[in-house]
Each structure stands twice: as structure tokens, then as C-alpha cells.
Amino acid sequence: MNNHEFQLRPVQPSDFQAVLDLIIAFDVAVLGVPDTTEDDLRTNWQQPRFNLATDAWVATLADGRLVGYGEVWLREPHSRLDSDMYVHPALDEPEQQAVGLALFDRAQARVAGHVAAAPPGAAIKLRQGIVHDEEPFMQRLLETNGFEVVRHFWRMEIGLTAPPAPPAWPANITLRPFDLAADARAVHAAVEDAFADHWEHAYSPFEEWAAWNLERSNLDPTLWFLAQDGAEIAGAALCFPELDGGWVRLLSVRRPWRRLGLGQALLQQAFGEFYRRGRPWVGLGVDASNPTGATRLYERAGMAVSKQFDLYQKMV
């Protein structure tokens, strides 16, 4: 695609598949694999604090093809906004930069609207993540507009070329299956408790949490592993099939049961089950500065960093 003029317009529900295709093309170009699913995009568009008519827009060519997508999401009212944008990798570099700049400017205009609606003196964080060393234009654009890196996140993976070591469960811990009808709210409460002391954790109400985790088309309750101590859920590994491998979406151990090897056991349980199902790799995402020592746990288990994401922030 060369020397094409484009225009920005609000997103319409009918754009869903074209936006998803665009995001996947971007993911493959910068990550090597798709990182966004139909469930991810649909859930995001249906969030109660996200208005498709005002909070998302696309860049289109004269023939209607989508070459860019941007959004601003009200993560926490009067406190935090998240911004994201994608430009089609088929554009040449000058066109990518022109579309990227237009999406960025539109996002800043939407941010200004949120700021104007906030109470006087509200401290609002605006955040945007990019793939480390893969988006030089966006890195320069963010930094020249007052954004600074505040956190790094890693995508970590392991190849399963041989049967993983079996899990060694701590004393008094039993593994039990997840019952979707009976356990959903208890698992939500246990996960929220485990993540409460993570960096700037924002509590997710059950309905919001369920939309992201229970209403996914690839939900397989047999891949949700619960570690039980008496009547208490001590920890959980909530896993999903992804592409030809597996994904540990949430690995959580509540504070009273940490440093006992429970996280390692849950991870090995996940590795073993994915290997048994013929899935040759397992991945997960983690805060590179995780205060619970999760990164060291994953490295000991044989996982390695495949990509780094840099989280930028500015106060608006």
C-alpha cells in the first residue's frame, strides 16, 4: 500500500472483523504470533466504561480498507485511562507514521474530554504499552509527548519437548477440578485476594472478571486447577488452549500459602496437562518486577522471556 490518503472515523459494530484482522496482522508483524483473539476484542468493546461511538476510531482508505485502529479506555473513573493503537504493517514507513500520528492525536483529543469531565484537581494517569524495540516510531512519539516508562512486562514461554516433572504438592494441599456452576465466585475472590498486593492492582467486580475469563469461547474448565487447603482455595492456575500451545492466563497463590512451592506445583500441573494433550509450548504474561518472585519461579521452571512490553505513562 503506497501513497494512499486516509481518513479517521468512529468505529462501527460492523467493523469488528476488519479491526480484529488488522490487530492480528499487527501482532504477527511485531510479535511473530497473534496476541489478540475475537473474545478479547469483543469483551473490550462491551465493557461498561467503554463507548464504541466515542472511544474508538479507525483509519480507512478511500476504498474502505482499514489501515489503523485506536482506542481510549476509561480503566478507572477519574484516575486512569488506557490508550492503544494499531497500524497495518502493509503500509510503507511514512504512511505508517502518518496514520500512527493521526491516531495518537485523536486519542489525545479523547483524553482531553475525559479530563474536562473529571473533578477539579483529579490526578489522571494515561498509559500505553508498546513492544520493546519493535515500535521505534511509537517510542519516539510517546517520549516526545511527555510519556515515561513506568513498568516492564514479559511474555515467557517454555517448549515441552519431554514429559515435565510431576508437581510436588505442599503438605495439606489437594488438587481439585473447577466446577463452573459452584466455584466461579469463590475462584474470583481467591484470585482477587492473591493479586491485591501486586503493582497498582485494580479490583475487578465479578461480572467484569467473568466477562474476561468465564465467557471466553475457548474456556475449558478441565484446564482450571484449584489448590485446596481444607475449605480454602490456596491457589489456582487458570489455563486456556492458545494456537497450538497453552496459555496460563492467571497463576495465583494467596499470601498464607506462598513460599511453600505451591506456585511451582500449579505450574508443573499445567505443563503436564498441556504436554499430555499434545500442545508443544506454554506461555504466560508477567510483571517483570513482580513483588512475589513470580519471574524467578518461572525461570526455575524452565521458562524464558520471548518478548518485553514497555508500559508508558504521563499525568494528564
Short mmCIF file of C-alpha atoms in Angstrom, two decimals:
data_model
loop_
_atom_site.label_atom_id
_atom_site.label_comp_id
_atom_site.label_asym_id
_atom_site.label_seq_id
_atom_site.Cartn_x
_atom_site.Cartn_y
_atom_site.Cartn_z
CA MET A 1 0.00 0.00 0.00
CA ASN A 2 1.73 3.18 -1.16
CA ASN A 3 0.71 6.84 -1.28
CA HIS A 4 -2.82 6.25 -0.06
CA GLU A 5 -4.75 9.01 1.62
CA PHE A 6 -6.78 8.01 4.65
CA GLN A 7 -9.42 9.42 6.92
CA LEU A 8 -10.41 8.81 10.53
CA ARG A 9 -13.94 7.94 11.54
CA PRO A 10 -15.65 6.43 14.60
CA VAL A 11 -15.74 2.66 14.82
CA GLN A 12 -18.99 0.92 13.92
CA PRO A 13 -20.06 -2.52 15.17
CA SER A 14 -19.84 -3.79 11.60
CA ASP A 15 -16.09 -3.05 11.65
CA PHE A 16 -15.47 -5.83 14.18
CA GLN A 17 -13.90 -8.43 11.88
CA ALA A 18 -11.84 -5.89 9.94
CA VAL A 19 -10.49 -4.40 13.18
CA LEU A 20 -9.67 -7.87 14.50
CA ASP A 21 -7.87 -8.77 11.26
CA LEU A 22 -5.89 -5.53 11.46
CA ILE A 23 -4.84 -6.14 15.07
CA ILE A 24 -3.80 -9.72 14.29
CA ALA A 25 -1.74 -8.54 11.30
CA PHE A 26 -0.03 -6.03 13.59
CA ASP A 27 0.57 -8.68 16.27
CA VAL A 28 2.14 -11.08 13.80
CA ALA A 29 4.40 -8.33 12.44
CA VAL A 30 5.78 -7.26 15.83
CA LEU A 31 5.37 -10.42 17.95
CA GLY A 32 5.50 -13.21 15.41
CA VAL A 33 2.18 -14.66 16.61
CA PRO A 34 -1.40 -13.41 17.09
CA ASP A 35 -1.85 -11.96 20.58
CA THR A 36 -5.45 -10.77 20.38
CA THR A 37 -8.48 -13.01 20.00
CA GLU A 38 -12.06 -12.46 18.96
CA ASP A 39 -13.01 -12.85 22.63
CA ASP A 40 -10.52 -10.16 23.69
CA LEU A 41 -11.81 -7.56 21.26
CA ARG A 42 -15.49 -8.33 21.83
CA THR A 43 -15.11 -8.21 25.61
CA ASN A 44 -13.23 -4.93 25.41
CA TRP A 45 -15.92 -3.34 23.24
CA GLN A 46 -18.63 -4.50 25.65
CA GLN A 47 -17.08 -3.10 28.81
CA PRO A 48 -19.44 -0.73 30.67
CA ARG A 49 -16.84 2.08 30.74
CA PHE A 50 -16.12 1.82 27.01
CA ASN A 51 -18.32 3.64 24.50
CA LEU A 52 -17.68 2.40 20.98
CA ALA A 53 -19.13 5.55 19.44
CA THR A 54 -16.75 7.91 21.24
CA ASP A 55 -13.79 5.85 22.47
CA ALA A 56 -12.60 4.06 19.32
CA TRP A 57 -11.87 5.05 15.74
CA VAL A 58 -10.40 3.65 12.55
CA ALA A 59 -8.26 4.97 9.71
CA THR A 60 -9.67 3.96 6.34
CA LEU A 61 -8.55 4.27 2.74
CA ALA A 62 -10.80 5.60 0.01
CA ASP A 63 -11.88 2.05 -0.86
CA GLY A 64 -12.91 1.44 2.76
CA ARG A 65 -10.00 -0.76 3.82
CA LEU A 66 -8.98 -0.32 7.47
CA VAL A 67 -5.34 0.60 7.96
CA GLY A 68 -5.41 1.83 11.56
CA TYR A 69 -7.32 1.43 14.81
CA GLY A 70 -7.14 3.38 18.07
CA GLU A 71 -8.99 3.43 21.37
CA VAL A 72 -9.02 5.12 24.77
CA TRP A 73 -10.45 3.08 27.61
CA LEU A 74 -11.61 4.52 30.94
CA ARG A 75 -9.90 1.97 33.16
CA GLU A 76 -10.65 3.69 36.48
CA PRO A 77 -13.02 6.69 36.65
CA HIS A 78 -11.17 10.00 37.11
CA SER A 79 -7.98 8.06 37.84
CA ARG A 80 -6.65 6.05 34.89
CA LEU A 81 -7.03 5.95 31.12
CA ASP A 82 -5.53 3.32 28.81
CA SER A 83 -4.73 4.10 25.20
CA ASP A 84 -3.89 1.70 22.40
CA MET A 85 -3.38 1.89 18.64
CA TYR A 86 -2.51 -0.35 15.72
CA VAL A 87 -1.30 0.47 12.22
CA HIS A 88 -1.39 -2.02 9.37
CA PRO A 89 2.12 -3.36 8.66
CA ALA A 90 1.47 -3.45 4.90
CA LEU A 91 1.76 0.36 4.77
CA ASP A 92 5.16 1.75 3.95
CA GLU A 93 7.03 3.51 6.76
CA PRO A 94 5.99 7.13 6.01
CA GLU A 95 2.34 6.04 5.73
CA GLN A 96 2.57 4.05 8.96
CA GLN A 97 3.90 7.11 10.73
CA ALA A 98 1.20 9.38 9.27
CA VAL A 99 -1.56 7.00 10.37
CA GLY A 100 0.08 6.48 13.76
CA LEU A 101 0.33 10.23 14.36
CA ALA A 102 -3.31 10.77 13.37
CA LEU A 103 -4.45 8.00 15.73
CA PHE A 104 -2.32 9.43 18.52
CA ASP A 105 -3.73 12.94 18.05
CA ARG A 106 -7.29 11.61 18.06
CA ALA A 107 -6.55 9.70 21.28
CA GLN A 108 -5.21 12.85 22.95
CA ALA A 109 -8.38 14.72 21.99
CA ARG A 110 -10.48 11.99 23.61
CA VAL A 111 -8.28 12.10 26.69
CA ALA A 112 -8.87 15.85 26.91
CA GLY A 113 -12.60 15.16 27.00
CA HIS A 114 -12.19 12.79 29.94
CA VAL A 115 -10.01 15.31 31.75
CA ALA A 116 -12.60 18.05 31.26
CA ALA A 117 -15.27 15.79 32.75
CA ALA A 118 -13.20 14.86 35.81
CA PRO A 119 -13.46 16.67 39.16
CA PRO A 120 -11.07 19.66 39.51
CA GLY A 121 -7.62 18.58 40.59
CA ALA A 122 -8.10 14.90 39.70
CA ALA A 123 -4.79 13.11 39.10
CA ILE A 124 -5.34 11.04 35.96
CA LYS A 125 -2.79 8.56 34.63
CA LEU A 126 -2.71 7.97 30.88
CA ARG A 127 -0.98 4.73 29.90
CA GLN A 128 0.01 2.99 26.71
CA GLY A 129 2.04 -0.15 26.20
CA ILE A 130 4.31 -0.95 23.25
CA VAL A 131 6.51 -3.89 22.30
CA HIS A 132 10.09 -3.23 23.39
CA ASP A 133 12.42 -2.36 20.48
CA GLU A 134 9.72 -3.24 17.92
CA GLU A 135 7.88 0.08 17.67
CA PRO A 136 10.56 2.81 17.37
CA PHE A 137 8.19 5.42 15.96
CA MET A 138 5.69 4.98 18.78
CA GLN A 139 8.51 5.03 21.32
CA ARG A 140 9.73 8.40 19.99
CA LEU A 141 6.20 9.76 19.76
CA LEU A 142 5.38 8.84 23.34
CA GLU A 143 8.65 10.14 24.75
CA THR A 144 8.47 13.45 22.90
CA ASN A 145 4.95 13.93 24.26
CA GLY A 146 5.90 13.55 27.90
CA PHE A 147 5.38 9.83 28.47
CA GLU A 148 7.87 7.85 30.54
CA VAL A 149 8.36 4.11 31.01
CA VAL A 150 6.93 3.05 34.39
CA ARG A 151 6.93 -0.74 34.11
CA HIS A 152 8.08 -3.67 32.00
CA PHE A 153 6.10 -6.83 31.34
CA TRP A 154 7.35 -10.09 29.90
CA ARG A 155 5.87 -12.79 27.74
CA MET A 156 7.54 -16.01 28.89
CA GLU A 157 7.38 -19.40 27.22
CA ILE A 158 8.61 -22.97 27.54
CA GLY A 159 8.84 -25.65 24.90
CA LEU A 160 7.52 -29.04 26.02
CA THR A 161 9.84 -31.49 24.26
CA ALA A 162 9.73 -34.12 27.01
CA PRO A 163 7.32 -35.03 29.83
CA PRO A 164 7.56 -32.30 32.51
CA ALA A 165 8.38 -33.20 36.09
CA PRO A 166 5.25 -34.07 38.08
CA PRO A 167 4.06 -31.48 40.62
CA ALA A 168 5.18 -31.80 44.25
CA TRP A 169 2.26 -30.55 46.34
CA PRO A 170 2.90 -28.90 49.74
CA ALA A 171 1.52 -30.60 52.86
CA ASN A 172 -2.26 -30.35 53.32
CA ILE A 173 -2.81 -29.23 49.72
CA THR A 174 -5.06 -31.19 47.42
CA LEU A 175 -5.70 -30.58 43.74
CA ARG A 176 -9.31 -30.47 42.70
CA PRO A 177 -11.19 -29.71 39.50
CA PHE A 178 -13.04 -26.48 38.85
CA ASP A 179 -16.82 -26.61 38.88
CA LEU A 180 -18.13 -23.74 36.75
CA ALA A 181 -21.51 -23.63 38.47
CA ALA A 182 -20.28 -23.93 42.06
CA ASP A 183 -16.80 -22.36 42.11
CA ALA A 184 -16.89 -19.25 39.92
CA ARG A 185 -17.37 -16.65 42.67
CA ALA A 186 -15.02 -18.40 45.10
CA VAL A 187 -12.26 -18.53 42.48
CA HIS A 188 -12.82 -14.87 41.62
CA ALA A 189 -12.48 -13.94 45.32
CA ALA A 190 -9.33 -16.06 45.72
CA VAL A 191 -7.68 -14.58 42.63
CA GLU A 192 -8.51 -11.01 43.66
CA ASP A 193 -7.07 -11.72 47.12
CA ALA A 194 -3.87 -13.15 45.64
CA PHE A 195 -3.35 -10.19 43.30
CA ALA A 196 -4.30 -7.49 45.83
CA ASP A 197 -0.66 -6.69 46.65
CA HIS A 198 0.52 -6.62 43.05
CA TRP A 199 1.57 -3.33 41.48
CA GLU A 200 -1.42 -0.98 41.29
CA HIS A 201 -3.91 -3.82 41.17
CA ALA A 202 -7.42 -2.58 40.39
CA TYR A 203 -10.23 -4.70 41.81
CA SER A 204 -12.42 -6.29 39.13
CA PRO A 205 -16.07 -6.84 40.06
CA PHE A 206 -17.22 -10.39 39.46
CA GLU A 207 -19.24 -9.53 36.35
CA GLU A 208 -16.26 -7.81 34.70
CA TRP A 209 -13.88 -10.61 35.72
CA ALA A 210 -16.32 -13.21 34.40
CA ALA A 211 -16.55 -11.45 31.04
CA TRP A 212 -12.78 -11.69 30.59
CA ASN A 213 -12.34 -15.22 31.96
CA LEU A 214 -15.54 -17.27 32.06
CA GLU A 215 -17.21 -16.14 28.85
CA ARG A 216 -14.34 -16.97 26.51
CA SER A 217 -15.10 -19.30 23.62
CA ASN A 218 -12.01 -21.42 24.45
CA LEU A 219 -12.90 -21.89 28.12
CA ASP A 220 -12.14 -25.47 29.16
CA PRO A 221 -12.94 -25.95 32.87
CA THR A 222 -10.70 -29.04 32.96
CA LEU A 223 -7.74 -26.66 32.48
CA TRP A 224 -8.56 -24.69 35.62
CA PHE A 225 -6.63 -26.21 38.52
CA LEU A 226 -7.56 -25.38 42.11
CA ALA A 227 -5.25 -26.00 45.07
CA GLN A 228 -7.36 -26.59 48.16
CA ASP A 229 -6.36 -26.45 51.84
CA GLY A 230 -9.33 -27.58 53.87
CA ALA A 231 -12.19 -25.24 52.98
CA GLU A 232 -9.88 -22.60 51.48
CA ILE A 233 -8.72 -22.13 47.90
CA ALA A 234 -4.99 -21.58 48.44
CA GLY A 235 -4.09 -21.03 44.81
CA ALA A 236 -5.22 -21.56 41.24
CA ALA A 237 -3.91 -21.90 37.72
CA LEU A 238 -6.48 -20.78 35.13
CA CYS A 239 -5.30 -22.03 31.76
CA PHE A 240 -6.57 -21.91 28.18
CA PRO A 241 -5.60 -23.55 24.90
CA GLU A 242 -3.97 -20.99 22.60
CA LEU A 243 -2.99 -21.57 18.97
CA ASP A 244 -1.24 -24.96 19.08
CA GLY A 245 0.04 -24.43 22.63
CA GLY A 246 -1.25 -23.44 26.04
CA TRP A 247 -1.61 -20.22 27.99
CA VAL A 248 -1.56 -19.75 31.76
CA ARG A 249 -3.87 -16.77 31.96
CA LEU A 250 -3.77 -16.47 35.76
CA LEU A 251 -1.45 -18.19 38.23
CA SER A 252 -2.25 -17.08 41.76
CA VAL A 253 -1.18 -18.14 45.24
CA ARG A 254 -2.71 -16.43 48.24
CA ARG A 255 -0.32 -14.90 50.76
CA PRO A 256 -0.61 -17.52 53.59
CA TRP A 257 0.44 -20.27 51.16
CA ARG A 258 3.38 -18.56 49.47
CA ARG A 259 6.99 -19.82 49.64
CA LEU A 260 5.79 -23.41 50.05
CA GLY A 261 6.27 -24.47 46.44
CA LEU A 262 2.58 -24.19 45.57
CA GLY A 263 3.11 -21.89 42.59
CA GLN A 264 5.70 -24.32 41.20
CA ALA A 265 3.33 -27.25 41.67
CA LEU A 266 0.45 -25.50 39.90
CA LEU A 267 2.75 -24.55 37.02
CA GLN A 268 4.03 -28.12 36.68
CA GLN A 269 0.43 -29.36 36.73
CA ALA A 270 -0.35 -27.05 33.81
CA PHE A 271 2.79 -28.09 31.91
CA GLY A 272 1.98 -31.76 32.37
CA GLU A 273 -1.61 -31.44 31.20
CA PHE A 274 -0.71 -29.42 28.11
CA TYR A 275 2.02 -31.93 27.26
CA ARG A 276 -0.47 -34.80 27.68
CA ARG A 277 -2.78 -33.04 25.22
CA GLY A 278 -0.03 -32.71 22.62
CA ARG A 279 0.47 -28.97 22.98
CA PRO A 280 4.19 -28.28 22.49
CA TRP A 281 4.57 -24.99 24.32
CA VAL A 282 3.13 -23.00 27.21
CA GLY A 283 3.26 -19.24 27.71
CA LEU A 284 2.17 -16.59 30.17
CA GLY A 285 2.50 -12.87 30.86
CA VAL A 286 4.14 -11.44 33.97
CA ASP A 287 5.13 -8.13 35.51
CA ALA A 288 8.92 -8.09 35.20
CA SER A 289 9.14 -6.54 38.69
CA ASN A 290 6.53 -8.84 40.24
CA PRO A 291 6.87 -8.48 44.04
CA THR A 292 6.03 -12.12 44.77
CA GLY A 293 9.04 -13.54 42.93
CA ALA A 294 6.97 -14.95 40.07
CA THR A 295 9.63 -14.26 37.44
CA ARG A 296 12.20 -16.30 39.37
CA LEU A 297 9.67 -19.11 39.74
CA TYR A 298 9.02 -19.19 36.00
CA GLU A 299 12.73 -19.14 35.19
CA ARG A 300 13.37 -22.04 37.59
CA ALA A 301 10.59 -23.93 35.83
CA GLY A 302 12.45 -23.53 32.53
CA MET A 303 10.54 -20.62 31.02
CA ALA A 304 12.34 -17.86 29.15
CA VAL A 305 11.42 -14.33 28.08
CA SER A 306 10.25 -14.22 24.47
CA LYS A 307 9.08 -10.59 24.37
CA GLN A 308 9.17 -7.50 26.55
CA PHE A 309 6.45 -4.88 26.69
CA ASP A 310 7.13 -1.37 27.94
CA LEU A 311 4.34 0.49 29.74
CA TYR A 312 4.45 4.27 29.25
CA GLN A 313 2.62 6.79 31.39
CA LYS A 314 2.02 10.51 31.71
CA MET A 315 -0.15 12.51 34.06
CA VAL A 316 -2.90 14.47 32.28
#
